[in-house]
PDB file of C-alpha atoms in Angstrom:
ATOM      1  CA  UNK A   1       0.000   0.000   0.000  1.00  0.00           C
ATOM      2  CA  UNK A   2       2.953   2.612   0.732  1.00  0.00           C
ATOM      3  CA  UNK A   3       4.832   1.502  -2.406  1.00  0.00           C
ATOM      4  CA  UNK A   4       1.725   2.216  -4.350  1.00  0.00           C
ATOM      5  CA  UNK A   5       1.399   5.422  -2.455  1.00  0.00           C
ATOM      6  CA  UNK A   6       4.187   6.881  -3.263  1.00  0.00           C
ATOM      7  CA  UNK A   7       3.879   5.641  -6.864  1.00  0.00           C
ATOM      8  CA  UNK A   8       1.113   7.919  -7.317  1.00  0.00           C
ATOM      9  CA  UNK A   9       2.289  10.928  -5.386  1.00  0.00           C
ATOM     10  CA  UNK A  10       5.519  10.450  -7.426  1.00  0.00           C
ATOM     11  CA  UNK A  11       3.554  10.810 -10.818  1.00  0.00           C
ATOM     12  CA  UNK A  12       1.269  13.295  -9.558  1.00  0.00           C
ATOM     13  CA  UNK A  13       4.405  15.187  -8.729  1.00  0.00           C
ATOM     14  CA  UNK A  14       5.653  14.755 -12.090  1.00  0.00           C
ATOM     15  CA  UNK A  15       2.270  15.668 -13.812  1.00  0.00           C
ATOM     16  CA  UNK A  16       2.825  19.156 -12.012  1.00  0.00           C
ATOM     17  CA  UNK A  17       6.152  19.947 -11.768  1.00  0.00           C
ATOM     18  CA  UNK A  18       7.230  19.101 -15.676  1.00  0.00           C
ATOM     19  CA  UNK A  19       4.363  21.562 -17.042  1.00  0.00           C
ATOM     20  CA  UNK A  20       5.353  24.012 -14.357  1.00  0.00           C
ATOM     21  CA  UNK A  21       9.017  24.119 -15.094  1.00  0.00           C
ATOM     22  CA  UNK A  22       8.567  24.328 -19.102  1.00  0.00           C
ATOM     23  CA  UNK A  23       5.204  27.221 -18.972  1.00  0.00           C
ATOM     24  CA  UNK A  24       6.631  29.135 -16.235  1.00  0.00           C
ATOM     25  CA  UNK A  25      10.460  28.215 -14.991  1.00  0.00           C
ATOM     26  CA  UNK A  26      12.687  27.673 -17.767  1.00  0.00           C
ATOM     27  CA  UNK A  27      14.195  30.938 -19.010  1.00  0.00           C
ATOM     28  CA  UNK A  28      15.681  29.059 -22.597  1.00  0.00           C
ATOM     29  CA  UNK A  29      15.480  30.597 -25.947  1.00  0.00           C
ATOM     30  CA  UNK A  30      13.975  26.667 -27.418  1.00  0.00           C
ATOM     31  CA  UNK A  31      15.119  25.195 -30.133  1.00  0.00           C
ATOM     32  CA  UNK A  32      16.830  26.540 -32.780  1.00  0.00           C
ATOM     33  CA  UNK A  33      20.507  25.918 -35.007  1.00  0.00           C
ATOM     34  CA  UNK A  34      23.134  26.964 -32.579  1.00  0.00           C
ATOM     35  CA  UNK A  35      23.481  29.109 -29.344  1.00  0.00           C
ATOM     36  CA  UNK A  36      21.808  32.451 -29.257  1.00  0.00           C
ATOM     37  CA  UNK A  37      24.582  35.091 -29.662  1.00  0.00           C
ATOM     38  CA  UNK A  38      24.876  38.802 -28.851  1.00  0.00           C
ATOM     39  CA  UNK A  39      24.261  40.789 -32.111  1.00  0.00           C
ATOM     40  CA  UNK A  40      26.999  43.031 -33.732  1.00  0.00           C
ATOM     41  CA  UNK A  41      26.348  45.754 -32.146  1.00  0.00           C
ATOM     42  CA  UNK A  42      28.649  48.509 -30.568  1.00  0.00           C
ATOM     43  CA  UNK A  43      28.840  51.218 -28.099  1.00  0.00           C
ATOM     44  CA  UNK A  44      31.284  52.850 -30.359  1.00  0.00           C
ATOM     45  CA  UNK A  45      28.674  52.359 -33.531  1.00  0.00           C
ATOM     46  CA  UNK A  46      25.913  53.741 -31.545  1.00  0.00           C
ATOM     47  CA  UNK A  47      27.970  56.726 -30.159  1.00  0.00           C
ATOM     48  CA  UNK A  48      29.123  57.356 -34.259  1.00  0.00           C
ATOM     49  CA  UNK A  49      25.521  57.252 -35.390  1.00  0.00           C
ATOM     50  CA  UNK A  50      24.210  59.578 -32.210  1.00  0.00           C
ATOM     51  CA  UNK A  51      26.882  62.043 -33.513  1.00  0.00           C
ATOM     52  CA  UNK A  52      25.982  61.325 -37.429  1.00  0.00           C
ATOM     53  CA  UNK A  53      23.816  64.335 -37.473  1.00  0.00           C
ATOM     54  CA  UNK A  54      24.620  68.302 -36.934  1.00  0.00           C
ATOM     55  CA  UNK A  55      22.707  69.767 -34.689  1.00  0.00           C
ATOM     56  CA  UNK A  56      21.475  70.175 -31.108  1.00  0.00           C
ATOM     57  CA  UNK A  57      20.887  67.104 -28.746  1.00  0.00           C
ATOM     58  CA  UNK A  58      18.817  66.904 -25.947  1.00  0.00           C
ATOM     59  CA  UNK A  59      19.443  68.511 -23.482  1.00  0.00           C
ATOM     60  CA  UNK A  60      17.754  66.274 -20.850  1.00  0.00           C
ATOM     61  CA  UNK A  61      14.893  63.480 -20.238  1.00  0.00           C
ATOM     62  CA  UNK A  62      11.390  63.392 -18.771  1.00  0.00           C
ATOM     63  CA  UNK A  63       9.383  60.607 -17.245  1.00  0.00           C
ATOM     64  CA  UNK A  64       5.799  59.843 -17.171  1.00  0.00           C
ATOM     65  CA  UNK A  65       4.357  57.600 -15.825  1.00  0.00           C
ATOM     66  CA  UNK A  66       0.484  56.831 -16.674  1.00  0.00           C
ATOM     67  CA  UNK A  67      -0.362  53.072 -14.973  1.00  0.00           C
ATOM     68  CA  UNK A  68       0.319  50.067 -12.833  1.00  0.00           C
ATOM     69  CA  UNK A  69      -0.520  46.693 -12.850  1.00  0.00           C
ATOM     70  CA  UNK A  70       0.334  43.757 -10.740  1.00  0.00           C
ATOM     71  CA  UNK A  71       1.081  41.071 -12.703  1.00  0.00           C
ATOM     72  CA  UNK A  72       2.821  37.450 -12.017  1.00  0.00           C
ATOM     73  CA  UNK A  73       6.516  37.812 -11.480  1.00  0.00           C
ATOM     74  CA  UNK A  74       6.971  34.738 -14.199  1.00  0.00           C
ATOM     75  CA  UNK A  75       5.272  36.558 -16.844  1.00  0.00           C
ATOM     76  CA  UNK A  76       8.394  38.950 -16.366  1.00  0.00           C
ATOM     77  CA  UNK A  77      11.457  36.618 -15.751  1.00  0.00           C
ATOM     78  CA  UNK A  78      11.017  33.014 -15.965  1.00  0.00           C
ATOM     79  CA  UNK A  79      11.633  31.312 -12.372  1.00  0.00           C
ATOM     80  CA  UNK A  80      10.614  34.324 -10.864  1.00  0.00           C
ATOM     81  CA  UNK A  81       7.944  33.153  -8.674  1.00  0.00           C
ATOM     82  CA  UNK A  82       4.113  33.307  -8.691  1.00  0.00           C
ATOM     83  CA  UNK A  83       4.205  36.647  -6.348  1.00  0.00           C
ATOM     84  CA  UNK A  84       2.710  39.967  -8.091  1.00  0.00           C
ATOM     85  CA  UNK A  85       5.445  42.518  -8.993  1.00  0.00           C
ATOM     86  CA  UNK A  86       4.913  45.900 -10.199  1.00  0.00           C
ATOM     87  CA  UNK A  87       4.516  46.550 -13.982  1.00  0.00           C
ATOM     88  CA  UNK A  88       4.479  50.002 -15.105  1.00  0.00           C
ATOM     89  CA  UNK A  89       3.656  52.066 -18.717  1.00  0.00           C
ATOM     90  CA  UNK A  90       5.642  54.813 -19.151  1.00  0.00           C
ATOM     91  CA  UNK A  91       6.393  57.534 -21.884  1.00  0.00           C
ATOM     92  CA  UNK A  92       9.982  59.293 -22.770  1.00  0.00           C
ATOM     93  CA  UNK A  93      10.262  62.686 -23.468  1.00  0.00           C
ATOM     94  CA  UNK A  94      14.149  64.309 -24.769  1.00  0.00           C
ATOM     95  CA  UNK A  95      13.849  67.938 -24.634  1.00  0.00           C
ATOM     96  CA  UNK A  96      15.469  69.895 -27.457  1.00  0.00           C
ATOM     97  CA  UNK A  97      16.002  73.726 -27.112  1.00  0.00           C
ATOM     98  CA  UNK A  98      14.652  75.249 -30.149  1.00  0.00           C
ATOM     99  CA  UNK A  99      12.674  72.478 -31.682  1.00  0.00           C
ATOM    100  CA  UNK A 100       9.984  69.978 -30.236  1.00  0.00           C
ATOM    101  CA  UNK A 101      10.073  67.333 -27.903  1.00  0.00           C
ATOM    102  CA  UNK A 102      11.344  64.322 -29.040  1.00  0.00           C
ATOM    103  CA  UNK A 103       8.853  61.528 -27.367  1.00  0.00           C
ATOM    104  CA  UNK A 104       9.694  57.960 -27.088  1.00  0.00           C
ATOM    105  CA  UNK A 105       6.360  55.701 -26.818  1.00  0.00           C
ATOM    106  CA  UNK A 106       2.670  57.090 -26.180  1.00  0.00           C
ATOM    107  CA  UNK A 107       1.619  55.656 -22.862  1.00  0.00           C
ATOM    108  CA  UNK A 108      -2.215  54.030 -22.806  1.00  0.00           C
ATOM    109  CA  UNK A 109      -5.464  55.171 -23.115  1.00  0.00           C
ATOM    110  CA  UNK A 110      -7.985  54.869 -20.056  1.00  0.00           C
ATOM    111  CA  UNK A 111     -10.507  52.551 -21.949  1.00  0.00           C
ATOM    112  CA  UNK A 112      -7.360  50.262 -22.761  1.00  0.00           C
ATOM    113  CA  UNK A 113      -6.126  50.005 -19.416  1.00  0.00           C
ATOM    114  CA  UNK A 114      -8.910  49.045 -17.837  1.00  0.00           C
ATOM    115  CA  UNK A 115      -9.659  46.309 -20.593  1.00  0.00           C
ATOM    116  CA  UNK A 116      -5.931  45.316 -19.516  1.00  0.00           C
ATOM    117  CA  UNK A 117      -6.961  45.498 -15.883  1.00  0.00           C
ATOM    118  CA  UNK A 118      -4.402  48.042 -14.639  1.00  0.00           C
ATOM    119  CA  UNK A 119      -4.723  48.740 -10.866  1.00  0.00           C
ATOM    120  CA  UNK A 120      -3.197  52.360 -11.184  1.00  0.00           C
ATOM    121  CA  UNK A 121      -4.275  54.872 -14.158  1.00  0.00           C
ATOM    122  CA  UNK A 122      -3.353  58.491 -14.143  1.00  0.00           C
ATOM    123  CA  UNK A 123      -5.468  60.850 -17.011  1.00  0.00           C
ATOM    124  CA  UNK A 124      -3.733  63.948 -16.040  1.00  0.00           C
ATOM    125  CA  UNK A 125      -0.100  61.822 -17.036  1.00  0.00           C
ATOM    126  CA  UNK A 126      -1.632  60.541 -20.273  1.00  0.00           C
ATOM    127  CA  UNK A 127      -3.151  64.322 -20.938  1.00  0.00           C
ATOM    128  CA  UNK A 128       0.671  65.022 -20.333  1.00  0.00           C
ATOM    129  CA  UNK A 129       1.887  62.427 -22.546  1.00  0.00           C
ATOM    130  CA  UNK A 130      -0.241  63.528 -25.490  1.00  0.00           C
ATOM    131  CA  UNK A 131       0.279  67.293 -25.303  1.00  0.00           C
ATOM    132  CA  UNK A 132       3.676  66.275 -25.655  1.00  0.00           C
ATOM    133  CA  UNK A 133       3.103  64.111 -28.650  1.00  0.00           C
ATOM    134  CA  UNK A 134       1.193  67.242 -30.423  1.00  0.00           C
ATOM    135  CA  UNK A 135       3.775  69.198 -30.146  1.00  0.00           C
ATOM    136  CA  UNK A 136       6.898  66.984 -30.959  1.00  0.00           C
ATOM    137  CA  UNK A 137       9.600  66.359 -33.691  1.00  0.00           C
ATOM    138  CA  UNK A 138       9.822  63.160 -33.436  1.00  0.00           C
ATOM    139  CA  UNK A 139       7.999  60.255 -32.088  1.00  0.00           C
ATOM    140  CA  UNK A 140       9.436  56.564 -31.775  1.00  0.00           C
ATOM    141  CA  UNK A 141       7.356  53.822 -30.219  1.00  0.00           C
ATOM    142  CA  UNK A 142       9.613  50.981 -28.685  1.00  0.00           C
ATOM    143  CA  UNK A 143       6.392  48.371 -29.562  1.00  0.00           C
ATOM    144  CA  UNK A 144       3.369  48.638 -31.478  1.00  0.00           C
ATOM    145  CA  UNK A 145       1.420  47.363 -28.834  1.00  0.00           C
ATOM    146  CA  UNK A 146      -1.794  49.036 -26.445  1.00  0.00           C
ATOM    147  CA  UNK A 147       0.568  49.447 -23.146  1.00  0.00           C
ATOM    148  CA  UNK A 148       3.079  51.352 -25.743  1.00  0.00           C
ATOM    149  CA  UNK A 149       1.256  53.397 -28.553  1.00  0.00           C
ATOM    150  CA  UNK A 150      -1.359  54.906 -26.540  1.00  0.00           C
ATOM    151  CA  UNK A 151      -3.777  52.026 -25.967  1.00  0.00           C
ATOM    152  CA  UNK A 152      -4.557  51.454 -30.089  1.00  0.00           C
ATOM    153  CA  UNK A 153      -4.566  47.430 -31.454  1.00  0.00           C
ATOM    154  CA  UNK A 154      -1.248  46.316 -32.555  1.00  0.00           C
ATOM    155  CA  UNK A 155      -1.329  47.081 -36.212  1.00  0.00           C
ATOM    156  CA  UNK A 156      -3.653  50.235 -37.036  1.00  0.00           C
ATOM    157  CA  UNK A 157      -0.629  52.894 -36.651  1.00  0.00           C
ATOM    158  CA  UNK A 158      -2.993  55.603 -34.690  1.00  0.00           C
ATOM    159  CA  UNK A 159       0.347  57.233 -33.308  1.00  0.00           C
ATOM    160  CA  UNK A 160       2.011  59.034 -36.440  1.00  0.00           C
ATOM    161  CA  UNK A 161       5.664  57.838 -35.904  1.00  0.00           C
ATOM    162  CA  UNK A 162       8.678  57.772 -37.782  1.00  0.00           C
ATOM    163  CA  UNK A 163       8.728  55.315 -40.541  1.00  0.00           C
ATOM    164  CA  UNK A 164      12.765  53.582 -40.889  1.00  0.00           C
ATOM    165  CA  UNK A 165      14.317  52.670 -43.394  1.00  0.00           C
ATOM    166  CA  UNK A 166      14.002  49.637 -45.174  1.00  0.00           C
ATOM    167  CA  UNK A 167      16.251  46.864 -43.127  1.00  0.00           C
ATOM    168  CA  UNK A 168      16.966  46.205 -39.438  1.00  0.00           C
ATOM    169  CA  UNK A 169      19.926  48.594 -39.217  1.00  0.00           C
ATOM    170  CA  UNK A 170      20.223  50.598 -36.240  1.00  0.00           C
ATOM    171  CA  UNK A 171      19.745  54.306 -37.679  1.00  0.00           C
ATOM    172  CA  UNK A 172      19.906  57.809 -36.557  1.00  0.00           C
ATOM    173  CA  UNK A 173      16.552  59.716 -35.626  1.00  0.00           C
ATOM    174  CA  UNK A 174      17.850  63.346 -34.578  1.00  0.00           C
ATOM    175  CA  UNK A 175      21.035  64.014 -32.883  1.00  0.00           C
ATOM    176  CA  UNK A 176      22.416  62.418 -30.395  1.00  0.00           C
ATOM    177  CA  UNK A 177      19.402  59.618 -30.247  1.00  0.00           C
ATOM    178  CA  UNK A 178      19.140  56.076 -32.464  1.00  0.00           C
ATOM    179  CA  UNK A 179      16.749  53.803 -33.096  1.00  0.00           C
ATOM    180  CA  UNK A 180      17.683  50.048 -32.750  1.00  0.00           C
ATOM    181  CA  UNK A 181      14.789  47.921 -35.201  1.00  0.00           C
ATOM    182  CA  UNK A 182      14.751  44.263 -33.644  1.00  0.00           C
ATOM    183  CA  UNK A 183      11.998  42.779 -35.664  1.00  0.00           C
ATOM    184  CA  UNK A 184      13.167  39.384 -35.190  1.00  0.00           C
ATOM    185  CA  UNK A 185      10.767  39.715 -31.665  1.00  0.00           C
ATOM    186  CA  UNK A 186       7.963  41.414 -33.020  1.00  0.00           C
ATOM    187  CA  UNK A 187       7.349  43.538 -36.407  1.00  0.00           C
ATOM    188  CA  UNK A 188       7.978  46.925 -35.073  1.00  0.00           C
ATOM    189  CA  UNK A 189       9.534  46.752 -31.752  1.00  0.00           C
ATOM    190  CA  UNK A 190      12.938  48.847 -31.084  1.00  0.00           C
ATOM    191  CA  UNK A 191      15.271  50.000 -28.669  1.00  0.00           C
ATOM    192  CA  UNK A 192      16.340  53.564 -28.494  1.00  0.00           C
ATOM    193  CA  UNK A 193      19.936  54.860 -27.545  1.00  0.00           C
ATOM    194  CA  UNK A 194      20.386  58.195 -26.759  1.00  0.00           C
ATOM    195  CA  UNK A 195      23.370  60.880 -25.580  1.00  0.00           C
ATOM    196  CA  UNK A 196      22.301  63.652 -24.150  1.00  0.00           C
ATOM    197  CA  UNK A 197      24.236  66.841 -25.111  1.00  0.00           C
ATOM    198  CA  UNK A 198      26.327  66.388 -21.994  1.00  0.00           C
ATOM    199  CA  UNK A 199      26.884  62.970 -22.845  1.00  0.00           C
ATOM    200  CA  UNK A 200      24.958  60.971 -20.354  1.00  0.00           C
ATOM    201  CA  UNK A 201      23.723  57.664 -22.213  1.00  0.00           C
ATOM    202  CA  UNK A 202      20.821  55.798 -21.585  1.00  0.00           C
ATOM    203  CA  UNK A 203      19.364  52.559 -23.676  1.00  0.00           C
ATOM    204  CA  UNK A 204      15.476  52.261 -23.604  1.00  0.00           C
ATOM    205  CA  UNK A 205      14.842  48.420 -23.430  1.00  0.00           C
ATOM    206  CA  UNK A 206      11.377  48.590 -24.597  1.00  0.00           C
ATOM    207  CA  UNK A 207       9.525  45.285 -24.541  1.00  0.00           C
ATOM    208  CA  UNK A 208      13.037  42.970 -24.985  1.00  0.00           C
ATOM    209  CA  UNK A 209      13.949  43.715 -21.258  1.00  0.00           C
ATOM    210  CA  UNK A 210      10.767  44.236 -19.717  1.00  0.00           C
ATOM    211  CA  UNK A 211      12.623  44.478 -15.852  1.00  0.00           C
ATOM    212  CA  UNK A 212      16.528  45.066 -15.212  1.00  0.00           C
ATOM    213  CA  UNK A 213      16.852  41.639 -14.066  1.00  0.00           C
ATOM    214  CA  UNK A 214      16.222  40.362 -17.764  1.00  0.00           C
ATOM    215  CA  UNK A 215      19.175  41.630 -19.288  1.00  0.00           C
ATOM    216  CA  UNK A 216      21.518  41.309 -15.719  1.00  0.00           C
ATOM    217  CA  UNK A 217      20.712  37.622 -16.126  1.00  0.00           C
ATOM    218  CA  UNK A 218      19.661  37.259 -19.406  1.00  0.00           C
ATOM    219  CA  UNK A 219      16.578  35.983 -18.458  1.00  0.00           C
ATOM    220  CA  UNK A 220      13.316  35.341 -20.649  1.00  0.00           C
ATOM    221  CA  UNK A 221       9.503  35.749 -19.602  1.00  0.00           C
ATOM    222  CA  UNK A 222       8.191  32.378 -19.115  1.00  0.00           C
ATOM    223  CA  UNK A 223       7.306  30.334 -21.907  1.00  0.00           C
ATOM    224  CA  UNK A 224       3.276  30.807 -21.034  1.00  0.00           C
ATOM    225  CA  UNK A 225       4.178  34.684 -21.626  1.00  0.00           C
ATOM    226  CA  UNK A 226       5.595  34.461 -24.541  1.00  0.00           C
ATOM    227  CA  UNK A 227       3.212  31.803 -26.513  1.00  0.00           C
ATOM    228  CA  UNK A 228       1.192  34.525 -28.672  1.00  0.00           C
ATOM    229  CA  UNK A 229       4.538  35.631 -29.852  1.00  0.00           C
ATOM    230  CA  UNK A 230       6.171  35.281 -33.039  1.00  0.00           C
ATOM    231  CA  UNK A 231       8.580  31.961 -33.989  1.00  0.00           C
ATOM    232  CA  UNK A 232      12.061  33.664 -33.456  1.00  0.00           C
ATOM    233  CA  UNK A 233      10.818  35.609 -30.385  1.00  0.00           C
ATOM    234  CA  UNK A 234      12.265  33.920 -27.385  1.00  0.00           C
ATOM    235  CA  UNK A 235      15.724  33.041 -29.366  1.00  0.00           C
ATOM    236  CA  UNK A 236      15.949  36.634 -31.140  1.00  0.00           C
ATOM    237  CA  UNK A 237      15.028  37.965 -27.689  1.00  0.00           C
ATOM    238  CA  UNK A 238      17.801  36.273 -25.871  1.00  0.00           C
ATOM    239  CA  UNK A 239      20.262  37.838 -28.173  1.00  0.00           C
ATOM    240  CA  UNK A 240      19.159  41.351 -27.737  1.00  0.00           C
ATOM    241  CA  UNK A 241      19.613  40.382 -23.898  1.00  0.00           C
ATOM    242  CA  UNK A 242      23.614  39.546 -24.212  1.00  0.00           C
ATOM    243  CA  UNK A 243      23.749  42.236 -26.779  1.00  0.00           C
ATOM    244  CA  UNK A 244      22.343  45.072 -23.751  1.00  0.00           C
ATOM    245  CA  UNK A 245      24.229  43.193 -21.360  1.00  0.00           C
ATOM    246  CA  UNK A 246      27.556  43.377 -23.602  1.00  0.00           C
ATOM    247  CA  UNK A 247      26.453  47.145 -24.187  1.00  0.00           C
ATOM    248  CA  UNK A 248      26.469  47.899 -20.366  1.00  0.00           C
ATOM    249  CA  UNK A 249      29.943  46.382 -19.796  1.00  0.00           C
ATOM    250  CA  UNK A 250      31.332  48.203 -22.426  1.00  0.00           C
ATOM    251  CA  UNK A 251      29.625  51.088 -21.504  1.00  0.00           C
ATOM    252  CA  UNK A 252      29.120  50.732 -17.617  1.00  0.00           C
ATOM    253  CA  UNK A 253      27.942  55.010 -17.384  1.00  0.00           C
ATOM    254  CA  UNK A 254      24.933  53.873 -19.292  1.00  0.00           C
ATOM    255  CA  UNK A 255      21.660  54.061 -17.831  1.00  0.00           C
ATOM    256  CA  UNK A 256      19.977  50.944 -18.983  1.00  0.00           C
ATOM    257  CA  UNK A 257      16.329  51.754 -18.797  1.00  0.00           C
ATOM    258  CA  UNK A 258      13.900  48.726 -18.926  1.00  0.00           C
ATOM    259  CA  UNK A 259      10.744  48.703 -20.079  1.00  0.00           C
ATOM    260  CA  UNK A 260       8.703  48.313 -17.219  1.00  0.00           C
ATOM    261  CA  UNK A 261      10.863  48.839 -14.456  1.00  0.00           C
ATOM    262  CA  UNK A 262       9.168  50.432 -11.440  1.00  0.00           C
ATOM    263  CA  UNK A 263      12.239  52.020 -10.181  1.00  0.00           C
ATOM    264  CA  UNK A 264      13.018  55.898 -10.719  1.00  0.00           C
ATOM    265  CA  UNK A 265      15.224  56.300 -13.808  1.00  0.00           C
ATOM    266  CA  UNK A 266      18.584  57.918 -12.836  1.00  0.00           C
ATOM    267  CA  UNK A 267      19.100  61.548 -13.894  1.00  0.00           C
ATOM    268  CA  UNK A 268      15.780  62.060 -15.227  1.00  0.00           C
ATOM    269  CA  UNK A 269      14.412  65.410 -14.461  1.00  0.00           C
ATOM    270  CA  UNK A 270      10.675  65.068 -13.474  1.00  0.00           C
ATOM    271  CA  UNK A 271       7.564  64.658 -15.444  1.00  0.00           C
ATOM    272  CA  UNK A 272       6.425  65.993 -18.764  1.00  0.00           C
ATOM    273  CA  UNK A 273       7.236  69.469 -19.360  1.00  0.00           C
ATOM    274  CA  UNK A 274       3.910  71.399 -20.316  1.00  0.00           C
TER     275      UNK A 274
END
């Protein structure tokens, strides 16, 4: 009878534990010809593009924050646990002297966050957010997604962005800041470099390194995350990880600024300027 016993609490075990570890443990990129590698990519090459262009730089960054939602720590970073950790949506804004703002992503609309369940919303942030995009020179979503472009489905391109160039070549938007294409994990998501015009650096993340922890440990969501996502996602993903990671040793000055950290973003300076 206790052989038997522990028979069946052995294969219940299993039952559990193999479907936990694969959905919501294992950080691995899957399978795929060879190990994932960091990309090409330079600080050198990003510092020649940021300086590819005459003109003025910004001159310093704004935060805004519009919303908060709990969500499971292993929809983050695989292995993380099933505890709720803060997820924010936030919009960049680069102040120029003499021209617009230049505004990195376009925060989420109220209807769309509550669809999305968010336990924090701020209107007077998103009112913020959108003045800002009225009046700006450039605007640059990191993903074509509702918590990036404003709350709008993925696809109908309601935020009037810049359109790159043909290719997945990191270019140069306006001096001093870059857009990185990576549409090996989704169509239209990017990273943005910039250097301010007293040469602080940061590296917006975007979607690829939702939490600092992804790229420290180059860590993936969990696999039940990830399933809506396209083929190369997790691998091309994994790549962009080492390649922020390699970016950060290289340049360790940079502020690496992940996509939906909750922590204050060093050197910012405040909220949306009106």
């Amino acid at each position: 009878m206790t052989r038997r016993l522990n028979v069946w609490l052995l294969s219940v075990l299993l039952i559990i534990a193999i479907p936990y570890y694969w959905f919501l443990a294992d950080a691995g990129a899957g399978i795929g010809s060879g190990e994932p590698r960091a990309k090409p990519l330079t600080i050198g090459a990003l510092r020649k593009l940021a300086d590819a262009s005459d003109g003025q730089r910004p001159i310093e960054l704004r935060v805004e924050t519009v919303g908060l939602r709990m969500t499971s720590r292993n929809m983050l970073v695989a292995g993380g646990g099933l505890r709720q950790a803060p997820n924010i949506i936030s919009a960049y804004e680069l102040i120029v002297p003499g021209n617009g703002p230049i505004v990195i992503d376009a925060g989420i609309s109220r209807s769309s966050a509550m669809t999305h369940e968010f336990d924090r919303y701020s209107g007077e942030a998103q009112a913020r957010i959108e003045t800002a995009l009225s009046k700006a020179s450039h605007v640059i979503l990191l993903a074509d997604k509702p918590t990036h472009n404003g709350g709008y489905p993925t696809g109908t391109h309601r935020v009037e962005q810049e359109l790159p160039p043909s290719g997945d070549v990191p270019y140069t938007l306006a001096p001093g800041v870059v857009v990185i294409p990576a549409s090996g994990v989704a169509p239209e998501a990017n990273m943005v470099y910039v250097r301010l015009s007293d040469d602080r650096e940061f590296l917006f993340t975007g979607d690829i390194a939702k939490l600092a922890v992804n790229w420290k440990e180059l860590r993936l969501p969990a696999r039940i995350a990830t399933r809506g996502e396209i083929a190369s996602f997790r691998r091309e993903t994994l790549s962009w990880l080492m390649t922020i990671n390699a970016l950060h040793r290289a340049a360790p000055q940079m502020t690496i600024v992940a996509g939906h950290e909750p922590s204050k973003i060093p050197f910012s300076a405040g909220t949306f300027s009106d």
